[in-house]
Amino acid sequence: MVRIISFLFSILFCVSTLAQSKTSDVLFTVEDEQVTAKEFLRVYNKNLDLVKDEAQKDVDAYLQLYVNYKLKLQEARRLGLQNDVNYQREFNTYKNQLTKNFLSDNKVTDELVKEAYNHLSKDLKAVHILIRMDEADIDTLAVYNRLMDLRSRLTNENFETLRSELHDGQEVFVEDLGYFTGFKMVYPFEVAAYNTNVGEVSKPFRTRFGYHIVKVLDRRDSRGEVTVSHIMIGSNQPDSSIVPKKRIDEIFLMLKQGQDFASLAKQFSDDKGTADKGGEMAPFKGGQLSSTEFEKAAFDLKNVGDMSQPFQTDFGWHIVKLINKEPFGSFEQMKPELEMMVKRDSRSSLINSALLEDISNKYVVKEYDEQKQYFKSIITTDYLNRGWKLPEDFKKDALLASIDDFQIKNNEFSNYLLANQSKYNGKEIDVKELIDFEFKMFLDSQIMTYHENNLENINEDFAFVLQEYRDGLLLFDLMEKQIWNAAAADSVGLQNFYEKNKNQYFSDESFDGTILTASSKEDLENALKLLKSGKTLEEINAKLNTDTKQSVIISQGNFEKGHQLLADGFKFKEGISKIYDLHDSYSVYQVDKIFQPAIKALEDAKGRVINDYQTYLEENWIKELRSRYKVNVNNDVLNFVKTELAPKR
């Protein structure tokens, strides 16, 4: 029995080892570049949900796409695009940001995320007193004691009286902060405020601006999340006969007369992203929209179904209707977003401190105390007035510290000290103590930099994501150079391509004319009678619409098949149509001239022609690359990959 178990274990171990070794095997090569099964499996699985074309989910088809991808990268490197200054700048910017995302202490991060959630769930209303101080000032006792005296006054006296007496806008600031929430103030201020009860005044605390005391006046629940529908009439109208303010007022009158909001949004809203949904927008939270006017109008609505008055934003005129209000989200819902916010905020310094302690244990860090003592012997008080200089016999090459095999010499620390002289200008501080403080700051930064530079070698996930971006950015530059810009600039080639394929570029049937729309069939019948009797549109408008009632909306222009104002079943025919049902309202059409489907001129179809021409150029280019670079596929490894990706039964 023991032998059987041992034998079975050996088989399982061999199978496991075989599978692991197979993933390291080379699936295919493009010239000298090797692509392992592991790399292909990782990319395939990562992108599987993004691939909409079922044919591309086929392993063989996806393999060809990935080979094409590698061929393009070979071509980019042959052309030397990786040496472009702009490419290197953009890549390094991304690398720096990605590095920050991978550098964190999870335990501290989790604690800060929970704290951030608690703060964001409440809005505080507060006032504060600030006495400005420089960050480098260390003599703070007098300021602290002064604020302790003011703390009693802020507790018991009228705030406006204190403000008029103390606020000078230079050294002392006495300010009403209104309502705020998490991440709206510097982190030390936020913590002090949220740790202070309503009606109480905090003890003095320090931020980078100086010393504060804060009095909390109110604490309320966050506004949560709101869902609204809206009708927008854009500021810039292609039809000069439409005056945005007048049109939104016309629609508002129809709404007050009982016309359906969604129906009017479908007919008239210029926000094409929401019009076909009856104007309904995706849910949003406070501070999420770029327009504060729109956000205020939305959150001011109290009950589902409530509707705002027309109001103006930078985008145009709006009417908003409340669809739903949700309370502040759960912690699990908000956690991913909060993690990003915490890492971008100044509170990330707490994460960095914890991270630095962990990182320091990964490497062998040595300090050479005799060189630190040497710096203490050559530093003078001239450093405090930006007048310190290195002695002529400065030992610049002496070893100050090391991180593994990386050596840090006196010259690096001296440059650091000289660069930081200005922050101590005019301060009173023991310069030898300054050396201890600045050396720690310097060495910490060196350890962090060393770890960042080494991250690609020790973190497989980081290396993969970075390589993916490196290649993606290179591919973008290549496609822009070889295909996209080339297609747009090649007017002769574009014209020839259009001539060969112009039967693919047809316009839809359309007409020039007028559309009358009304929520009441009776109102539209009245408008139709006036129209048939030869009344002008101005006369119809004056007859049926007043300052207090909007009976009919008149739209003029060219209307293509499928336009939002065209009713189902409408047939293009010159003259005045019958009355049609349209989105719970009624419409009638006066067709002045019909334009039949026809081949579009190149200028009218240029966007689509350029896109098709780019596809044509790319297909031919790939054929050239496949003839230029040698591609070999290992079919044994490919069969293994297919087995790995086959549905498990």
XYZ file of C-alpha atoms in Angstrom:
649
model
C 0.000 0.000 0.000
C 2.822 2.401 0.877
C 4.501 1.567 -2.449
C 1.230 2.322 -4.345
C 0.818 5.689 -2.593
C 4.476 6.480 -3.208
C 4.105 5.522 -6.883
C 0.952 7.673 -7.289
C 2.656 10.626 -5.598
C 5.603 10.257 -7.965
C 3.249 10.321 -10.988
C 1.471 13.426 -9.700
C 4.787 15.136 -8.987
C 6.048 14.332 -12.470
C 2.836 15.606 -14.108
C 3.019 18.817 -12.056
C 6.692 19.295 -12.871
C 6.012 18.587 -16.546
C 3.211 21.190 -16.654
C 5.425 23.766 -14.968
C 8.312 23.084 -17.317
C 6.030 23.197 -20.353
C 4.928 26.740 -19.493
C 8.573 27.759 -19.675
C 8.977 26.200 -23.110
C 9.150 28.412 -26.184
C 5.826 28.565 -28.049
C 7.098 30.583 -31.002
C 9.974 32.787 -32.116
C 10.063 35.932 -34.223
C 13.655 36.198 -35.428
C 15.646 35.823 -32.176
C 12.815 36.809 -29.805
C 11.367 33.879 -27.866
C 7.785 33.807 -26.585
C 7.067 31.207 -23.915
C 3.836 29.337 -23.354
C 3.576 31.091 -19.984
C 3.629 34.545 -21.574
C 1.036 33.574 -24.181
C -1.288 31.959 -21.602
C -1.079 35.005 -19.378
C -1.903 37.445 -22.174
C -4.673 35.230 -23.596
C -6.397 34.785 -20.238
C -6.049 38.458 -19.377
C -7.657 39.635 -22.616
C -10.253 36.871 -22.983
C -13.171 38.905 -21.622
C -12.226 41.912 -23.761
C -12.413 39.967 -27.034
C -15.918 40.369 -28.498
C -15.266 38.418 -31.699
C -15.768 34.749 -30.794
C -13.489 33.728 -33.672
C -10.590 35.516 -31.989
C -11.060 33.398 -28.861
C -9.916 30.426 -30.912
C -6.352 29.675 -29.778
C -4.994 29.382 -33.320
C -6.614 32.671 -34.341
C -5.381 34.419 -31.210
C -1.901 33.022 -31.778
C -1.824 34.673 -35.203
C -2.870 37.990 -33.658
C -0.108 37.704 -31.062
C 2.460 36.809 -33.719
C 1.384 39.929 -35.633
C 1.838 41.935 -32.429
C 5.392 40.633 -31.994
C 6.172 41.279 -35.687
C 5.204 44.911 -35.256
C 7.426 45.219 -32.183
C 10.337 43.789 -34.172
C 9.729 46.431 -36.825
C 9.496 49.222 -34.230
C 12.856 48.252 -32.759
C 14.400 47.961 -36.244
C 13.285 51.535 -36.906
C 14.781 52.637 -33.566
C 11.520 54.039 -32.161
C 12.576 52.932 -28.676
C 15.303 55.598 -28.786
C 12.901 58.473 -29.419
C 13.143 61.127 -26.688
C 9.358 61.562 -26.417
C 8.864 57.791 -26.155
C 11.431 57.512 -23.372
C 9.924 60.458 -21.495
C 6.408 59.028 -21.614
C 7.594 55.545 -20.677
C 9.585 56.814 -17.680
C 6.595 58.862 -16.511
C 4.433 55.744 -16.571
C 7.142 53.643 -14.922
C 7.403 56.119 -12.055
C 3.638 56.037 -11.540
C 3.462 52.249 -11.771
C 6.320 51.948 -9.305
C 4.352 54.009 -6.790
C 1.364 51.693 -7.236
C 3.514 48.650 -6.409
C 5.160 50.292 -3.415
C 2.845 50.082 -0.439
C 2.479 48.557 2.987
C -0.798 46.622 2.873
C -1.518 46.687 6.591
C -1.074 50.444 6.924
C -2.909 50.995 3.630
C -5.910 48.990 4.867
C -6.070 51.045 8.066
C -5.917 54.313 6.140
C -8.583 53.130 3.696
C -10.951 52.300 6.562
C -10.285 55.691 8.135
C -10.877 57.431 4.786
C -14.203 55.628 4.392
C -15.328 56.747 7.842
C -14.361 60.344 7.102
C -16.025 60.406 3.680
C -19.241 59.052 5.140
C -19.677 62.321 7.055
C -19.547 65.994 6.097
C -18.177 68.399 8.692
C -18.959 72.084 9.100
C -16.158 73.902 10.885
C -14.267 77.116 11.590
C -10.588 77.403 12.430
C -7.817 79.715 13.546
C -4.412 79.347 11.888
C -1.155 80.998 12.906
C 1.249 80.700 9.986
C 4.668 79.128 10.577
C 7.393 77.886 8.271
C 7.717 74.106 8.097
C 11.347 74.305 9.250
C 10.533 76.358 12.387
C 11.274 74.341 15.509
C 10.575 76.975 18.169
C 6.815 76.472 18.402
C 6.059 76.812 22.118
C 4.965 80.462 21.994
C 2.579 79.809 19.096
C 1.217 76.701 20.800
C 0.522 78.599 24.031
C -1.133 81.464 22.145
C -3.507 79.042 20.458
C -4.278 77.380 23.785
C -5.451 80.812 25.011
C -7.497 81.345 21.835
C -9.008 77.872 22.203
C -11.026 79.049 25.192
C -12.201 82.136 23.321
C -13.229 80.123 20.244
C -15.203 77.833 22.543
C -17.134 80.590 24.276
C -17.089 83.763 22.155
C -18.854 84.787 18.965
C -16.905 83.645 15.922
C -17.528 86.791 13.872
C -16.209 88.910 16.726
C -13.025 86.854 16.819
C -12.636 87.042 13.059
C -12.941 90.829 12.940
C -10.458 91.177 15.812
C -7.787 88.601 14.863
C -7.846 87.848 11.122
C -5.133 89.689 9.202
C -4.744 87.411 6.174
C -0.973 87.215 6.629
C 0.021 85.696 9.954
C -3.338 84.907 11.514
C -6.280 83.403 9.643
C -9.730 83.077 11.213
C -11.932 81.364 8.641
C -15.336 79.755 8.182
C -14.641 76.555 6.215
C -18.258 75.609 5.532
C -18.927 71.907 4.930
C -16.127 69.597 3.859
C -15.378 65.885 3.831
C -12.411 63.521 3.612
C -9.579 64.431 1.217
C -10.706 68.064 1.015
C -8.191 69.297 3.617
C -4.535 68.431 4.267
C -4.406 65.145 6.129
C -3.323 66.395 9.617
C -6.148 68.947 9.537
C -8.642 66.295 8.419
C -7.650 63.957 11.258
C -7.857 66.698 13.876
C -11.257 67.859 12.636
C -12.792 64.382 12.499
C -11.443 63.606 15.970
C -13.193 66.671 17.403
C -16.769 66.437 18.651
C -19.492 68.840 17.467
C -19.386 72.031 19.523
C -15.849 71.413 20.750
C -12.507 72.966 19.814
C -9.446 70.834 19.131
C -6.107 71.249 20.837
C -3.475 73.027 18.713
C -2.066 70.868 15.927
C 0.439 71.451 13.164
C 0.195 71.221 9.376
C 2.591 72.457 6.716
C 0.872 75.862 6.949
C 1.419 76.365 10.674
C -0.522 75.714 13.887
C -4.341 75.459 13.959
C -7.252 75.017 16.254
C -10.555 73.876 14.718
C -14.110 74.083 16.033
C -16.629 71.612 14.597
C -20.103 73.130 14.211
C -21.978 70.287 12.559
C -21.561 66.707 11.361
C -23.975 65.285 8.771
C -24.233 62.153 6.651
C -22.713 62.191 3.170
C -25.122 62.925 0.301
C -24.435 59.513 -1.239
C -25.234 58.835 -4.870
C -27.919 60.181 -7.177
C -29.423 59.048 -10.491
C -31.162 61.616 -12.677
C -32.545 62.074 -16.156
C -31.939 65.302 -17.978
C -32.853 67.173 -21.110
C -30.082 69.347 -22.512
C -30.268 71.996 -25.195
C -26.669 72.686 -26.151
C -25.236 76.190 -26.233
C -24.013 75.779 -29.801
C -26.843 74.920 -32.197
C -26.220 74.021 -35.870
C -29.653 75.405 -36.670
C -29.654 79.178 -36.039
C -33.460 79.159 -35.700
C -33.124 77.308 -32.351
C -32.490 79.638 -29.400
C -31.354 77.376 -26.491
C -33.057 79.348 -23.685
C -36.284 79.646 -25.662
C -36.256 75.936 -26.589
C -35.662 74.764 -22.990
C -38.522 77.011 -21.805
C -40.785 75.512 -24.467
C -39.936 72.008 -23.268
C -40.412 73.004 -19.619
C -43.904 74.270 -20.386
C -44.729 70.945 -22.053
C -43.471 69.079 -18.988
C -45.675 71.180 -16.718
C -48.581 70.347 -19.026
C -48.006 66.654 -18.333
C -45.818 65.657 -21.286
C -43.627 62.633 -20.530
C -40.048 63.575 -19.573
C -38.439 60.567 -21.281
C -40.404 61.198 -24.462
C -39.225 64.812 -24.687
C -35.647 63.787 -23.920
C -35.713 61.295 -26.795
C -37.032 63.950 -29.164
C -35.092 67.057 -28.201
C -32.137 66.440 -25.872
C -28.772 67.297 -27.415
C -26.991 64.868 -25.095
C -26.888 62.013 -27.585
C -25.375 59.681 -25.010
C -28.551 59.759 -22.905
C -31.336 60.917 -25.258
C -32.267 57.426 -26.463
C -32.482 56.322 -22.799
C -35.033 59.007 -22.029
C -32.276 61.251 -20.681
C -31.220 58.896 -17.883
C -27.597 59.331 -16.763
C -25.296 56.935 -14.971
C -25.368 57.349 -11.166
C -22.851 59.838 -9.727
C -21.573 61.008 -6.354
C -20.878 64.470 -5.001
C -17.780 65.977 -6.610
C -17.802 63.487 -9.483
C -19.117 65.820 -12.202
C -17.196 68.687 -13.750
C -20.246 70.962 -13.504
C -20.993 72.086 -9.948
C -24.214 73.751 -11.163
C -25.532 70.473 -12.545
C -24.490 68.534 -9.449
C -26.187 71.017 -7.115
C -29.407 70.920 -9.119
C -29.409 67.116 -9.029
C -28.714 66.749 -5.296
C -31.192 69.498 -4.392
C -34.061 67.349 -5.694
C -35.681 65.669 -2.711
C -38.181 63.096 -3.948
C -38.138 60.643 -6.823
C -39.932 62.279 -9.742
C -39.095 65.838 -8.663
C -37.970 68.082 -11.506
C -35.734 71.156 -11.517
C -36.388 74.523 -13.097
C -34.380 75.123 -16.303
C -30.795 76.074 -15.418
C -27.638 76.869 -17.338
C -24.173 75.271 -17.279
C -21.137 75.656 -19.510
C -22.657 72.986 -21.763
C -26.063 74.535 -22.305
C -29.510 74.593 -20.692
C -30.857 71.671 -18.653
C -33.889 70.298 -16.890
C -33.165 67.514 -14.372
C -35.527 64.877 -12.994
C -34.717 62.712 -9.971
C -34.766 58.975 -10.689
C -33.132 57.570 -7.566
C -31.110 58.496 -4.505
C -28.802 56.001 -2.848
C -27.175 56.395 0.549
C -23.398 56.502 0.909
C -21.859 53.329 -0.555
C -20.702 50.327 1.446
C -17.051 49.906 2.345
C -16.619 46.998 -0.064
C -18.079 49.019 -2.925
C -15.779 51.969 -2.325
C -12.615 50.166 -1.256
C -10.825 50.022 -4.666
C -11.367 53.735 -5.298
C -10.336 54.637 -1.748
C -7.087 52.697 -2.086
C -6.127 54.826 -5.079
C -7.122 58.032 -3.303
C -5.084 57.146 -0.214
C -1.977 56.401 -2.265
C -2.245 59.729 -4.098
C -2.823 61.733 -0.919
C -0.284 63.133 1.558
C -1.286 60.371 3.995
C 0.693 58.062 1.728
C 3.756 59.221 3.703
C 2.538 56.924 6.494
C 2.473 54.062 4.000
C 5.941 55.008 2.793
C 7.326 54.987 6.340
C 5.981 51.491 6.948
C 7.171 50.397 3.523
C 10.655 51.779 4.115
C 10.965 49.783 7.319
C 9.981 46.616 5.426
C 12.264 47.371 2.466
C 15.271 48.031 4.670
C 15.064 44.440 5.887
C 15.361 43.127 2.300
C 18.832 44.540 1.748
C 22.142 44.687 3.579
C 22.477 48.337 4.551
C 25.762 49.536 6.059
C 26.560 52.979 7.461
C 30.154 54.147 7.992
C 29.929 56.307 11.087
C 33.381 57.817 10.717
C 32.262 59.581 7.546
C 29.138 60.904 9.232
C 31.378 62.265 11.983
C 33.551 63.763 9.258
C 30.568 65.748 7.973
C 29.875 66.985 11.502
C 33.446 68.241 11.653
C 33.198 70.279 8.435
C 29.653 71.678 8.792
C 29.489 75.258 10.086
C 26.765 77.730 11.008
C 27.260 79.264 7.568
C 24.884 76.501 6.474
C 22.051 78.441 8.157
C 22.515 81.456 5.889
C 23.211 79.543 2.663
C 26.908 80.347 2.864
C 28.400 76.911 3.610
C 30.965 75.530 1.154
C 32.913 72.297 1.030
C 36.580 72.443 2.120
C 39.143 72.246 -0.680
C 40.420 68.879 0.584
C 36.880 67.411 0.824
C 36.952 63.589 0.848
C 34.413 63.155 -1.926
C 35.231 59.508 -2.748
C 35.156 58.154 0.813
C 32.554 55.412 1.376
C 29.629 56.762 3.416
C 27.141 53.853 3.168
C 26.221 50.859 1.033
C 23.054 48.984 0.035
C 24.019 45.437 -0.957
C 26.759 46.057 -3.530
C 25.631 49.607 -4.291
C 28.087 52.127 -2.829
C 27.172 55.626 -1.632
C 30.058 58.059 -1.346
C 30.498 61.358 0.464
C 30.034 63.265 -2.772
C 26.353 62.203 -3.059
C 25.548 63.321 0.491
C 27.403 66.631 0.090
C 25.377 67.408 -3.035
C 22.224 66.599 -1.089
C 23.228 68.924 1.759
C 24.091 71.784 -0.584
C 20.774 71.406 -2.400
C 18.866 71.636 0.909
C 20.641 74.668 2.389
C 17.853 77.104 1.571
C 15.242 75.440 3.780
C 17.339 76.221 6.872
C 18.016 79.849 5.922
C 17.695 82.058 8.999
C 16.860 79.166 11.341
C 18.403 78.573 14.723
C 19.409 74.931 14.959
C 22.412 72.850 16.005
C 24.137 72.066 12.689
C 25.584 68.794 14.044
C 22.072 67.598 14.912
C 21.081 68.721 11.428
C 23.624 66.227 9.988
C 21.995 63.347 11.884
C 18.511 64.313 10.681
C 19.468 64.951 7.056
C 21.639 61.831 6.820
C 18.671 59.672 7.827
C 16.464 61.412 5.249
C 19.170 60.989 2.612
C 19.802 57.306 3.323
C 16.070 56.545 3.395
C 15.687 58.102 -0.041
C 18.675 56.108 -1.333
C 17.176 52.839 -0.049
C 13.821 53.658 -1.645
C 15.456 54.580 -4.954
C 17.524 51.394 -4.934
C 14.392 49.328 -4.313
C 12.465 51.122 -7.076
C 15.274 50.501 -9.569
C 15.421 46.852 -8.528
C 11.676 46.244 -8.557
C 11.553 44.862 -12.085
C 14.019 42.135 -11.070
C 12.221 40.990 -7.923
C 8.510 41.451 -8.735
C 7.188 39.360 -11.626
C 3.821 41.132 -11.799
C 5.500 44.532 -11.946
C 7.874 43.324 -14.669
C 4.982 41.972 -16.758
C 2.846 45.123 -16.514
C 5.826 47.348 -17.250
C 6.832 45.298 -20.298
C 3.242 45.341 -21.502
C 3.182 49.144 -21.355
C 6.672 49.441 -22.867
C 5.559 47.379 -25.862
C 2.128 49.004 -26.093
C 3.580 52.497 -26.201
C 6.103 51.423 -28.816
C 3.340 49.834 -30.885
C 1.219 52.988 -30.699
C 4.105 55.112 -32.016
C 4.719 52.599 -34.810
C 1.072 52.438 -35.897
C 0.787 56.211 -35.814
C 3.871 56.552 -38.014
C 3.314 53.655 -40.420
C -0.477 53.469 -40.745
C -2.651 56.167 -39.140
C -0.790 59.313 -40.138
C 0.271 57.758 -43.425
C -3.330 56.998 -44.402
C -4.534 60.499 -43.536
C -1.642 62.171 -45.388
C -1.754 59.977 -48.519
C -4.396 61.916 -50.470
C -3.654 60.138 -53.764
C -3.797 56.667 -52.207
C -6.947 57.600 -50.299
C -8.620 58.853 -53.482
C -7.685 55.677 -55.375
C -8.969 53.487 -52.537
C -12.234 55.445 -52.460
C -12.722 55.104 -56.241
C -12.279 51.328 -56.038
C -14.657 50.942 -53.060
C -17.071 53.885 -53.274
C -20.120 51.614 -53.602
C -19.682 50.914 -49.870
C -20.276 54.564 -48.892
C -23.981 55.362 -49.313
C -25.932 58.081 -47.512
C -29.334 57.312 -45.963
C -32.526 58.731 -47.417
C -33.249 62.216 -46.003
C -35.462 65.234 -46.489
C -35.434 68.988 -45.994
C -38.490 70.191 -44.168
C -40.280 70.871 -40.891
C -41.483 68.705 -38.010
C -44.278 69.753 -35.648
C -44.476 67.932 -32.315
C -47.108 68.145 -29.558
C -48.097 66.190 -26.479
C -51.792 66.716 -27.266
C -53.278 65.318 -30.457
C -55.816 68.135 -30.446
C -53.027 70.740 -30.358
C -51.270 69.053 -33.260
C -54.490 68.834 -35.262
C -54.875 72.608 -34.800
C -51.300 73.113 -35.961
C -51.895 70.835 -38.960
C -54.958 72.847 -40.002
C -52.972 76.058 -39.841
C -50.123 74.511 -41.817
C -52.459 73.235 -44.545
C -54.155 76.623 -44.727
C -50.850 78.204 -45.713
C -49.900 79.837 -42.408
C -46.199 80.432 -41.880
C -44.325 78.728 -39.084
C -44.012 82.084 -37.299
C -47.769 82.521 -37.484
C -48.399 78.987 -36.189
C -46.006 79.566 -33.302
C -47.653 82.876 -32.396
C -51.146 81.351 -32.633
C -50.566 78.210 -30.538
C -47.743 79.026 -28.129
C -47.814 81.629 -25.351
C -45.628 82.583 -22.395
C -47.633 80.226 -20.182
C -48.410 77.370 -22.555
C -46.275 75.435 -25.059
C -48.646 73.580 -27.375
C -46.327 72.676 -30.211
C -42.571 72.524 -30.860
C -41.346 73.347 -34.363
C -38.104 71.890 -35.776
C -36.610 72.696 -39.184
C -33.664 71.264 -41.106
C -32.470 68.136 -42.901
C -33.658 64.889 -41.307
C -32.001 61.577 -42.172
C -33.650 58.193 -41.874
C -33.367 57.075 -38.251
C -33.463 60.617 -36.801
C -34.859 60.729 -33.248
C -37.798 62.925 -34.366
C -38.957 60.517 -37.090
C -41.762 58.165 -36.083
C -41.700 54.452 -36.843
C -43.465 53.776 -40.120
C -42.965 57.273 -41.520
C -42.610 57.162 -45.307
C -40.571 59.771 -47.131
C -43.034 61.613 -49.378
C -43.151 65.263 -50.372
C -45.942 67.306 -48.858
C -47.617 67.331 -45.465
C -47.932 63.956 -43.723
C -50.649 62.541 -41.532
C -50.279 62.652 -37.739
C -47.945 59.993 -36.300
C -47.506 58.669 -32.753
C -44.025 59.509 -31.460
C -42.696 58.599 -27.989
C -46.040 59.133 -26.227
C -46.633 62.331 -28.197
C -47.649 63.229 -31.750
C -45.824 64.576 -34.795
C -46.516 65.721 -38.331
C -44.011 66.204 -41.140
C -43.815 68.740 -43.928
C -41.418 67.323 -46.532
C -40.103 69.972 -48.926
C -37.424 67.974 -50.749
C -36.360 64.329 -50.608
C -32.772 63.194 -51.057
C -32.470 59.572 -52.198
C -29.668 57.267 -50.965
C -26.603 58.000 -53.022
C -22.887 57.384 -53.034
C -21.318 59.901 -50.684
C -18.601 62.199 -51.968
C -15.171 61.476 -50.503
C -15.337 64.563 -48.287
C -18.697 63.476 -46.831
C -17.479 59.929 -46.083
C -13.859 60.793 -45.343
C -13.743 59.544 -41.763
C -15.022 56.097 -42.671
C -12.894 55.934 -45.837
C -9.732 56.757 -43.880
C -10.581 54.061 -41.327
C -11.100 51.443 -44.067
C -7.944 52.584 -45.866
C -5.951 52.169 -42.660
C -7.225 48.593 -42.325
C -6.254 47.909 -45.943
C -2.746 49.330 -45.424
C -2.248 47.358 -42.225
C -3.225 44.045 -43.839
C -0.664 44.555 -46.608
C 1.945 45.739 -44.136
C 1.554 42.563 -42.031
C 2.235 40.487 -45.164
C 5.464 42.437 -45.675
C 6.512 41.886 -42.054
C 5.880 38.157 -42.291
C 8.183 37.993 -45.306
C 10.826 40.142 -43.576
C 10.977 38.299 -40.235
C 11.214 34.562 -39.686
C 8.457 33.037 -37.527
C 8.641 29.508 -36.066
C 5.849 27.895 -34.005
C 6.510 24.870 -31.768
C 3.436 22.699 -32.398
C 4.117 20.435 -29.411
C 4.002 23.417 -27.057
C 0.972 24.778 -28.923
C -0.898 21.525 -28.254
C 0.001 21.838 -24.573
C -1.380 25.410 -24.562
C -4.635 24.224 -26.139
C -4.932 21.532 -23.472
C -4.405 24.111 -20.729
C -7.088 26.371 -22.211
C -9.611 23.617 -22.906
C -12.725 23.729 -20.657
C -12.198 21.534 -17.587
C -14.852 18.834 -17.253
